Coordinates of C-alpha atoms (C1' of nucleotides) in Angstrom, one line a residue:
Chain A
M1 CA -28.3 -1.4 -35.1
N2 CA -30.0 -4.3 -33.4
M3 CA -30.2 -3.3 -29.8
D4 CA -32.9 -5.7 -28.7
N5 CA -30.9 -7.1 -25.9
I6 CA -29.3 -4.0 -24.5
I7 CA -30.4 -3.0 -21.1
T8 CA -30.8 0.7 -21.4
D9 CA -31.5 1.7 -17.8
K10 CA -29.3 0.3 -15.0
T11 CA -32.0 0.6 -12.3
A12 CA -35.0 -0.1 -14.4
N13 CA -37.6 -2.3 -12.9
D14 CA -40.4 -2.6 -15.3
S15 CA -43.1 -3.8 -13.0
M16 CA -46.2 -1.6 -13.2
E17 CA -45.9 -0.7 -9.6
S18 CA -42.4 0.8 -9.9
R19 CA -43.2 2.4 -13.3
I20 CA -46.2 4.2 -11.6
R21 CA -43.9 5.2 -8.7
D22 CA -41.2 6.6 -11.1
V23 CA -43.7 8.6 -13.3
A24 CA -45.5 9.9 -10.2
Q25 CA -42.2 11.1 -8.8
E26 CA -41.3 12.9 -12.0
L27 CA -44.7 14.6 -12.1
F28 CA -44.8 15.5 -8.4
F29 CA -41.3 17.0 -8.8
R30 CA -42.3 19.1 -11.8
Q31 CA -45.8 20.2 -10.8
G32 CA -46.2 19.6 -7.1
F33 CA -48.8 17.4 -5.3
A34 CA -51.9 19.6 -5.9
A35 CA -51.4 20.1 -9.6
T36 CA -50.7 16.4 -10.3
S37 CA -53.6 14.0 -10.8
T38 CA -53.7 10.2 -10.7
T39 CA -55.3 10.3 -14.1
Q40 CA -52.3 12.2 -15.5
I41 CA -49.9 9.7 -13.9
A42 CA -51.8 6.8 -15.4
K43 CA -51.8 8.4 -18.8
E44 CA -48.0 8.9 -18.8
V45 CA -47.5 5.3 -17.6
G46 CA -49.8 4.0 -20.2
C47 CA -52.2 2.2 -17.8
T48 CA -55.6 3.0 -16.4
Q49 CA -56.1 5.3 -13.5
A50 CA -57.7 2.5 -11.5
L51 CA -54.3 0.7 -11.5
V52 CA -52.6 3.6 -9.8
H53 CA -55.2 3.3 -7.0
Y54 CA -54.9 -0.5 -7.0
Y55 CA -51.2 -0.3 -6.0
Y56 CA -51.2 2.7 -3.7
R57 CA -54.9 3.1 -2.8
T58 CA -54.7 6.9 -2.4
K59 CA -52.8 9.6 -4.1
E60 CA -51.6 10.7 -0.7
N61 CA -50.1 7.3 0.0
L62 CA -48.2 7.3 -3.3
F63 CA -46.9 10.8 -2.5
R64 CA -45.9 9.9 1.0
Q65 CA -43.8 7.0 -0.1
I66 CA -41.9 9.2 -2.6
F67 CA -41.6 12.1 -0.2
L68 CA -40.2 9.9 2.6
E69 CA -37.6 8.2 0.3
Q70 CA -36.4 11.6 -0.9
I71 CA -36.0 13.1 2.5
Q72 CA -34.2 10.0 3.7
A73 CA -31.8 10.1 0.8
A74 CA -31.1 13.8 1.4
L75 CA -30.5 13.3 5.1
Q76 CA -28.1 10.5 4.3
V77 CA -26.0 12.8 2.2
V78 CA -25.9 15.3 5.1
G79 CA -25.0 12.5 7.5
E80 CA -22.2 11.2 5.3
S81 CA -20.7 14.6 4.9
L82 CA -20.1 14.7 8.6
L83 CA -17.9 11.6 8.6
S84 CA -15.0 13.4 7.1
Q85 CA -11.8 13.1 9.2
E86 CA -10.0 15.9 7.3
S87 CA -9.1 19.4 8.7
F88 CA -12.1 21.5 9.4
D89 CA -11.6 23.7 6.4
A90 CA -11.2 20.7 4.1
F91 CA -14.3 19.2 5.8
I92 CA -16.4 22.3 5.1
E93 CA -15.2 22.4 1.5
Q94 CA -16.0 18.7 1.0
A95 CA -19.4 19.0 2.6
I96 CA -20.5 22.0 0.4
S97 CA -19.1 20.3 -2.6
L98 CA -21.0 17.1 -1.8
Y99 CA -24.3 19.0 -1.4
F100 CA -23.9 20.9 -4.6
D101 CA -23.1 17.6 -6.5
A102 CA -26.0 15.8 -5.0
L103 CA -28.4 18.5 -5.9
T104 CA -27.0 18.9 -9.3
R105 CA -28.1 15.3 -9.9
N106 CA -31.5 16.1 -8.5
P107 CA -32.0 19.9 -8.9
Q108 CA -35.8 19.8 -8.4
L109 CA -35.5 18.2 -5.0
P110 CA -35.2 21.3 -2.8
F111 CA -38.3 22.9 -4.2
F112 CA -40.3 19.6 -4.1
V113 CA -39.5 19.2 -0.4
L114 CA -40.0 22.9 0.4
E115 CA -43.3 23.1 -1.3
E116 CA -44.8 20.2 0.4
L117 CA -43.5 21.2 3.8
V118 CA -44.7 24.7 3.5
N119 CA -48.1 24.0 2.1
N120 CA -49.0 21.1 4.3
P121 CA -48.6 21.4 8.1
E122 CA -49.6 17.8 8.4
R123 CA -46.4 16.8 6.5
R124 CA -44.3 18.9 8.8
R125 CA -45.8 17.0 11.8
Y126 CA -45.0 13.7 9.9
L127 CA -41.4 14.8 9.3
R128 CA -41.0 15.8 13.0
E129 CA -42.2 12.5 14.3
N130 CA -40.3 10.4 11.8
F131 CA -36.9 12.2 11.6
V132 CA -36.3 15.2 13.8
K133 CA -37.1 13.3 17.0
K134 CA -35.1 10.2 16.0
P135 CA -31.9 9.8 18.0
S136 CA -29.8 9.0 15.0
Y137 CA -30.7 12.3 13.4
V138 CA -30.2 14.2 16.6
M139 CA -26.8 12.7 16.8
I140 CA -25.8 14.0 13.4
Y141 CA -26.4 17.5 14.5
M142 CA -24.7 17.1 17.8
Q143 CA -21.6 15.6 16.1
F144 CA -21.4 18.7 13.9
E145 CA -21.9 21.0 16.9
A146 CA -19.2 19.2 18.9
R147 CA -16.7 19.4 16.1
L148 CA -17.3 23.1 15.6
K149 CA -17.0 24.0 19.3
H150 CA -13.8 22.0 19.4
E151 CA -12.2 23.9 16.5
Q152 CA -13.3 27.2 18.1
Q153 CA -11.7 26.3 21.4
A154 CA -8.5 25.5 19.6
G155 CA -8.7 29.0 18.0
R156 CA -8.6 27.6 14.5
I157 CA -11.9 29.2 13.4
A158 CA -14.0 32.3 14.2
R159 CA -16.8 32.3 16.7
I160 CA -20.1 31.4 15.1
E161 CA -23.1 29.5 16.4
P162 CA -23.4 26.0 14.9
F163 CA -27.0 26.7 13.9
D164 CA -26.0 29.9 12.1
L165 CA -23.3 28.1 10.2
M166 CA -25.7 25.4 9.2
M167 CA -28.3 27.8 8.0
T168 CA -25.8 29.8 6.1
I169 CA -24.5 26.8 4.2
A170 CA -28.1 25.5 3.6
S171 CA -29.2 29.0 2.4
M172 CA -26.6 29.4 -0.2
T173 CA -26.7 25.8 -1.4
V174 CA -30.4 25.3 -1.5
F175 CA -31.2 28.7 -2.8
T176 CA -28.9 28.2 -5.8
F177 CA -31.2 25.4 -6.9
L178 CA -34.5 27.0 -5.9
S179 CA -33.7 30.0 -8.1
L180 CA -32.3 27.9 -11.0
P181 CA -35.5 28.1 -13.1
M182 CA -35.5 31.8 -12.8
Y183 CA -31.8 32.1 -13.5
Q184 CA -32.2 30.0 -16.6
D185 CA -35.4 31.5 -18.0
L186 CA -35.1 35.2 -17.0
L187 CA -31.5 35.4 -18.2
S188 CA -32.0 33.1 -21.2
R189 CA -29.2 30.7 -20.3
T190 CA -28.5 27.4 -22.1
D191 CA -28.2 24.1 -20.2
S192 CA -24.5 24.2 -20.5
Q193 CA -24.3 27.8 -19.2
V194 CA -26.4 26.7 -16.2
K195 CA -24.0 23.8 -15.4
D196 CA -21.1 26.3 -15.5
Y197 CA -23.0 28.7 -13.3
I198 CA -23.6 26.0 -10.7
L199 CA -19.9 25.1 -10.6
Q200 CA -18.9 28.7 -10.3
R201 CA -21.5 29.2 -7.5
K202 CA -20.2 26.2 -5.7
R203 CA -16.6 27.6 -5.7
E204 CA -17.8 31.0 -4.6
V205 CA -19.9 29.6 -1.7
I206 CA -17.0 27.5 -0.5
R207 CA -14.7 30.6 -0.7
M208 CA -17.2 32.8 1.2
V209 CA -17.9 30.2 4.0
K210 CA -14.2 29.8 4.5
K211 CA -13.8 33.5 4.8
I212 CA -16.6 33.7 7.3
L213 CA -14.8 31.0 9.4
K214 CA -11.4 32.7 9.4
P215 CA -10.5 33.7 12.9
Chain B
M1 CA -67.4 49.2 24.8
N2 CA -69.3 50.6 22.0
M3 CA -67.0 50.6 19.0
D4 CA -69.5 50.9 16.2
N5 CA -67.9 53.9 14.7
I6 CA -64.3 52.8 15.0
I7 CA -62.5 52.1 11.8
T8 CA -60.6 49.0 12.6
D9 CA -58.4 48.6 9.5
K10 CA -56.6 51.6 8.1
T11 CA -56.7 50.4 4.5
A12 CA -60.0 48.5 4.7
N13 CA -62.1 48.9 1.6
D14 CA -65.3 46.9 2.2
S15 CA -66.4 46.7 -1.4
M16 CA -67.0 43.1 -2.4
E17 CA -64.4 43.4 -5.1
S18 CA -61.6 44.3 -2.7
R19 CA -62.8 41.8 -0.1
I20 CA -62.5 39.1 -2.7
R21 CA -59.1 40.3 -3.6
D22 CA -57.9 40.3 0.0
V23 CA -59.3 36.8 0.8
A24 CA -57.9 35.4 -2.4
Q25 CA -54.4 36.8 -1.6
E26 CA -54.5 35.3 1.9
L27 CA -55.5 31.9 0.5
F28 CA -53.1 32.0 -2.5
F29 CA -50.3 32.8 0.0
R30 CA -51.3 30.0 2.3
Q31 CA -52.1 27.2 -0.2
G32 CA -50.8 28.3 -3.6
F33 CA -52.7 28.7 -6.8
A34 CA -53.5 25.1 -7.6
A35 CA -54.8 24.2 -4.2
T36 CA -57.1 27.3 -3.9
S37 CA -60.5 27.2 -5.5
T38 CA -62.8 30.1 -6.3
T39 CA -65.5 28.3 -4.3
Q40 CA -63.3 28.4 -1.2
I41 CA -62.5 32.1 -1.8
A42 CA -66.3 32.8 -2.1
K43 CA -67.1 30.8 1.1
E44 CA -64.5 32.7 3.1
V45 CA -65.7 36.1 1.8
G46 CA -69.3 35.1 2.4
C47 CA -70.5 35.5 -1.2
T48 CA -71.3 33.2 -4.0
Q49 CA -68.7 31.7 -6.3
A50 CA -70.4 33.4 -9.2
L51 CA -69.4 36.8 -7.8
V52 CA -65.8 36.0 -7.8
H53 CA -66.0 35.3 -11.5
Y54 CA -68.2 38.4 -12.0
Y55 CA -65.4 40.7 -10.8
Y56 CA -62.3 38.8 -12.1
R57 CA -63.8 36.6 -14.8
T58 CA -61.1 33.9 -14.4
K59 CA -59.2 32.6 -11.4
E60 CA -56.0 33.2 -13.4
N61 CA -56.9 36.9 -13.8
L62 CA -57.5 37.3 -10.1
F63 CA -54.2 35.6 -9.4
R64 CA -52.2 37.6 -11.8
Q65 CA -53.4 40.9 -10.4
I66 CA -52.3 39.9 -6.9
F67 CA -49.0 38.4 -8.2
L68 CA -48.1 41.5 -10.1
E69 CA -48.8 43.8 -7.2
Q70 CA -46.6 41.7 -4.9
I71 CA -43.7 41.6 -7.3
Q72 CA -43.9 45.3 -7.9
A73 CA -43.9 46.0 -4.2
A74 CA -40.9 43.7 -3.6
L75 CA -38.9 45.3 -6.5
Q76 CA -39.7 48.7 -5.1
V77 CA -38.1 47.8 -1.8
V78 CA -35.0 46.6 -3.6
G79 CA -34.9 49.8 -5.7
E80 CA -35.3 52.0 -2.6
S81 CA -32.5 50.2 -0.8
L82 CA -30.1 51.3 -3.5
L83 CA -30.7 55.0 -3.1
S84 CA -28.7 55.1 0.1
Q85 CA -25.9 57.7 0.0
E86 CA -24.0 56.2 3.1
S87 CA -20.7 54.4 3.1
F88 CA -20.8 51.1 1.3
D89 CA -20.7 49.1 4.6
A90 CA -23.6 51.2 6.0
F91 CA -25.5 50.8 2.7
I92 CA -25.2 47.0 2.9
E93 CA -26.3 46.9 6.5
Q94 CA -29.2 49.2 5.7
A95 CA -30.3 47.2 2.6
I96 CA -30.2 43.8 4.4
S97 CA -32.1 45.3 7.3
L98 CA -34.7 46.7 5.0
Y99 CA -35.2 43.4 3.3
F100 CA -35.6 41.5 6.6
D101 CA -38.0 44.1 7.9
A102 CA -40.1 44.1 4.7
L103 CA -40.3 40.3 4.7
T104 CA -41.1 40.2 8.4
R105 CA -44.2 42.1 7.6
N106 CA -44.9 39.7 4.7
P107 CA -43.2 36.4 5.6
Q108 CA -45.1 34.3 3.1
L109 CA -44.2 36.4 0.1
P110 CA -41.0 34.6 -0.8
F111 CA -42.6 31.3 -1.0
F112 CA -45.6 32.6 -2.8
V113 CA -43.5 34.1 -5.5
L114 CA -41.1 31.2 -5.7
E115 CA -43.8 28.6 -6.0
E116 CA -45.6 30.2 -8.8
L117 CA -42.4 31.1 -10.8
V118 CA -41.1 27.5 -10.4
N119 CA -44.3 25.7 -11.2
N120 CA -45.4 27.9 -14.1
P121 CA -43.0 28.7 -16.9
E122 CA -45.7 30.9 -18.4
R123 CA -45.4 33.2 -15.3
R124 CA -41.7 33.4 -15.7
R125 CA -42.2 34.6 -19.3
Y126 CA -44.7 37.1 -18.0
L127 CA -42.2 38.3 -15.4
R128 CA -39.4 38.6 -18.0
E129 CA -41.5 40.6 -20.4
N130 CA -42.9 42.9 -17.7
F131 CA -39.9 43.5 -15.5
V132 CA -36.6 42.1 -16.3
K133 CA -36.5 43.7 -19.7
K134 CA -37.8 47.1 -18.5
P135 CA -35.1 49.8 -18.6
S136 CA -35.9 51.0 -15.1
Y137 CA -35.2 47.6 -13.6
V138 CA -32.1 47.1 -15.6
M139 CA -30.9 50.4 -14.3
I140 CA -31.4 49.3 -10.7
Y141 CA -28.9 46.5 -11.2
M142 CA -26.4 48.6 -13.1
Q143 CA -26.4 51.2 -10.4
F144 CA -25.6 48.5 -7.8
E145 CA -22.9 47.1 -10.1
A146 CA -21.3 50.5 -10.7
R147 CA -21.2 51.3 -7.0
L148 CA -19.6 47.9 -6.1
K149 CA -16.9 48.3 -8.8
H150 CA -16.2 51.8 -7.6
E151 CA -15.6 50.7 -4.1
Q152 CA -13.4 47.8 -5.2
Q153 CA -11.2 50.1 -7.3
A154 CA -10.8 52.3 -4.3
G155 CA -9.7 49.2 -2.4
R156 CA -12.3 49.6 0.3
I157 CA -13.9 46.1 -0.3
A158 CA -12.8 42.7 -1.4
R159 CA -13.1 41.4 -5.0
I160 CA -16.5 39.8 -5.5
E161 CA -18.7 39.7 -8.6
P162 CA -21.9 41.9 -8.2
F163 CA -24.1 39.0 -9.1
D164 CA -22.5 36.8 -6.5
L165 CA -23.0 39.4 -3.8
M166 CA -26.6 39.8 -4.9
M167 CA -27.2 36.1 -4.8
T168 CA -25.6 35.7 -1.4
I169 CA -27.7 38.4 0.2
A170 CA -30.8 37.1 -1.5
S171 CA -30.0 33.5 -0.4
M172 CA -29.6 34.3 3.2
T173 CA -32.5 36.7 3.4
V174 CA -35.0 34.8 1.4
F175 CA -34.1 31.4 2.8
T176 CA -34.7 32.6 6.3
F177 CA -38.3 33.2 5.5
L178 CA -38.7 30.1 3.2
S179 CA -37.6 27.9 6.0
L180 CA -39.6 29.7 8.7
P181 CA -42.5 27.2 8.9
M182 CA -40.1 24.4 9.4
Y183 CA -38.1 26.3 12.0
Q184 CA -41.3 27.0 13.9
D185 CA -42.9 23.6 13.6
L186 CA -40.0 21.2 13.7
L187 CA -38.4 23.0 16.7
S188 CA -41.7 23.8 18.3
R189 CA -41.1 27.6 18.6
T190 CA -43.6 30.2 19.8
D191 CA -44.4 33.2 17.7
S192 CA -42.3 35.4 20.0
Q193 CA -39.3 33.0 19.7
V194 CA -39.7 33.2 15.9
K195 CA -39.6 37.0 16.0
D196 CA -36.4 36.9 18.1
Y197 CA -34.9 34.3 15.7
I198 CA -35.5 36.6 12.7
L199 CA -33.8 39.5 14.4
Q200 CA -30.9 37.4 15.4
R201 CA -30.6 36.0 11.9
K202 CA -30.7 39.5 10.5
R203 CA -27.8 40.6 12.7
E204 CA -25.8 37.5 11.8
V205 CA -26.4 37.9 8.0
I206 CA -25.2 41.5 8.2
R207 CA -22.1 40.5 10.1
M208 CA -21.3 37.7 7.7
V209 CA -21.8 39.8 4.5
K210 CA -19.6 42.5 6.0
K211 CA -16.9 39.9 6.7
I212 CA -17.1 38.6 3.2
L213 CA -16.6 42.2 1.9
K214 CA -13.6 42.9 4.0
P215 CA -10.5 43.5 1.8
Chain C
dG1 C1' -52.9 -7.8 -12.2
dT2 C1' -55.4 -5.1 -15.2
dC3 C1' -59.4 -3.6 -17.2
dT4 C1' -64.3 -1.0 -17.7
dA5 C1' -67.7 1.3 -15.5
dT6 C1' -69.3 4.2 -12.2
dA7 C1' -70.3 6.7 -7.7
dT8 C1' -69.6 10.9 -5.7
dA9 C1' -67.8 15.2 -5.3
dG10 C1' -65.5 19.2 -6.7
dT11 C1' -63.8 22.4 -10.3
dG12 C1' -64.1 26.9 -13.3
dA13 C1' -67.1 29.4 -15.8
dT14 C1' -71.5 31.3 -17.7
dA15 C1' -76.6 32.5 -18.3
dG16 C1' -80.3 34.6 -16.7
dA17 C1' -83.5 36.2 -12.8
dC18 C1' -83.9 40.0 -9.5
Chain D
dG1 C1' -74.2 44.0 -8.0
dT2 C1' -75.6 39.7 -6.3
dC3 C1' -78.0 35.6 -6.6
dT4 C1' -79.6 30.7 -8.2
dA5 C1' -79.0 27.3 -11.4
dT6 C1' -76.5 24.8 -14.4
dC7 C1' -72.9 23.2 -17.9
dA8 C1' -69.1 20.6 -19.1
dC9 C1' -65.1 18.8 -17.0
dT10 C1' -62.1 16.7 -14.0
dA11 C1' -61.0 14.7 -9.7
dT12 C1' -60.4 10.6 -6.3
dA13 C1' -61.8 6.3 -5.3
dT14 C1' -64.1 1.8 -5.6
dA15 C1' -66.8 -2.4 -7.5
dG16 C1' -66.8 -6.0 -10.2
dA17 C1' -65.6 -8.5 -14.7
dC18 C1' -61.9 -11.0 -16.8

DNA sequence: GTCTATATAGTGATAGAC
DNA sequence: GTCTATCACTATATAGAC
């Protein structure tokens, strides 16, 4: 069983800088910003606390870098979902499925983003300046709006405001993952039961949204 | 304008103990447990930090008392909503309306409860032992389940699992308030616009759930 | 680049005076 | 019941040796 030369992690970059980043992300995800210390990060990395500050100077800097990356990745998933050229029903199904799958790979992301945006008005300002105002992100929403209006004028779907449809899909998708720790713990579910539950919930959300959109 | 004798707050109890409790609740709601210190609580109350510990001994004790009260109040609202003797459609409408109104009076509650349950497995255990297992709370869900099944057998509503219906209503209701700080800040809405938005969202959620329940 | 050492400040909690 | 004083810890951040 000599595995000396086997590369075990496809994306592994063993520089201290990236190891600190990765450990920090894991801890921020699990515990949030306030409850995570640079001392704890250093301990789990196996370096000194000074090194964390050497690379990122402040805990806030380290956090921001991770936060920004995660928001960008999430917005990209949303952007990509809107590229679909299928029928509107198929597009909705594909989009919801894509969101569920992306969050299944990263189930702590919704809470991580929510927590920091709710608790820190400064981060909301930061998000507004860096994303919401950017033309490319405005375009994503306008594209979605235009397509919905078009389908409605053709009489293929029911009347609903684009913002309401967006909020409805976001609610049901995001809340599934926000409530996952409670689902698992309060109902004593195994990991495999949780996986089944997510799949079942995905199907059900798709079914319900389609029904809402029926003319 | 002599108002010396006017009682300004109907529930005000000016004992230090309750003032500490009230300020603590406000700060825990705004910042969460980890980001709130007993020093800060004392400063806002206008007493010394030692006094906070005199009444509640530990920060965890103080938090638990507030946390428990809030969960109990929330579960009572849910319990009351199930007492309705109206038609199922009217019952659903009434229930969703009740949840929206209760949360409008306490918009930070969903995040407060969510944050502490997600970040602290010990609090989930505490919740499971004190509520989920209690016969009275099990009964609330079984009542809801029975009524739904009954309506389905009578062919008055579509087939849907009770748990799915519950999650759907919870998703759309709770997420509205979880995302409120982002809605307000990112879209630069005034308080009065936010109030309108909540009312509009309530109507829309009721409409959608009714549509989902149509046979 | 990584370490040790430390400055400075804040934390939760308690002892003891009044 | 409320205060002052203090303990033992931990926090972030930096200076300086190697």
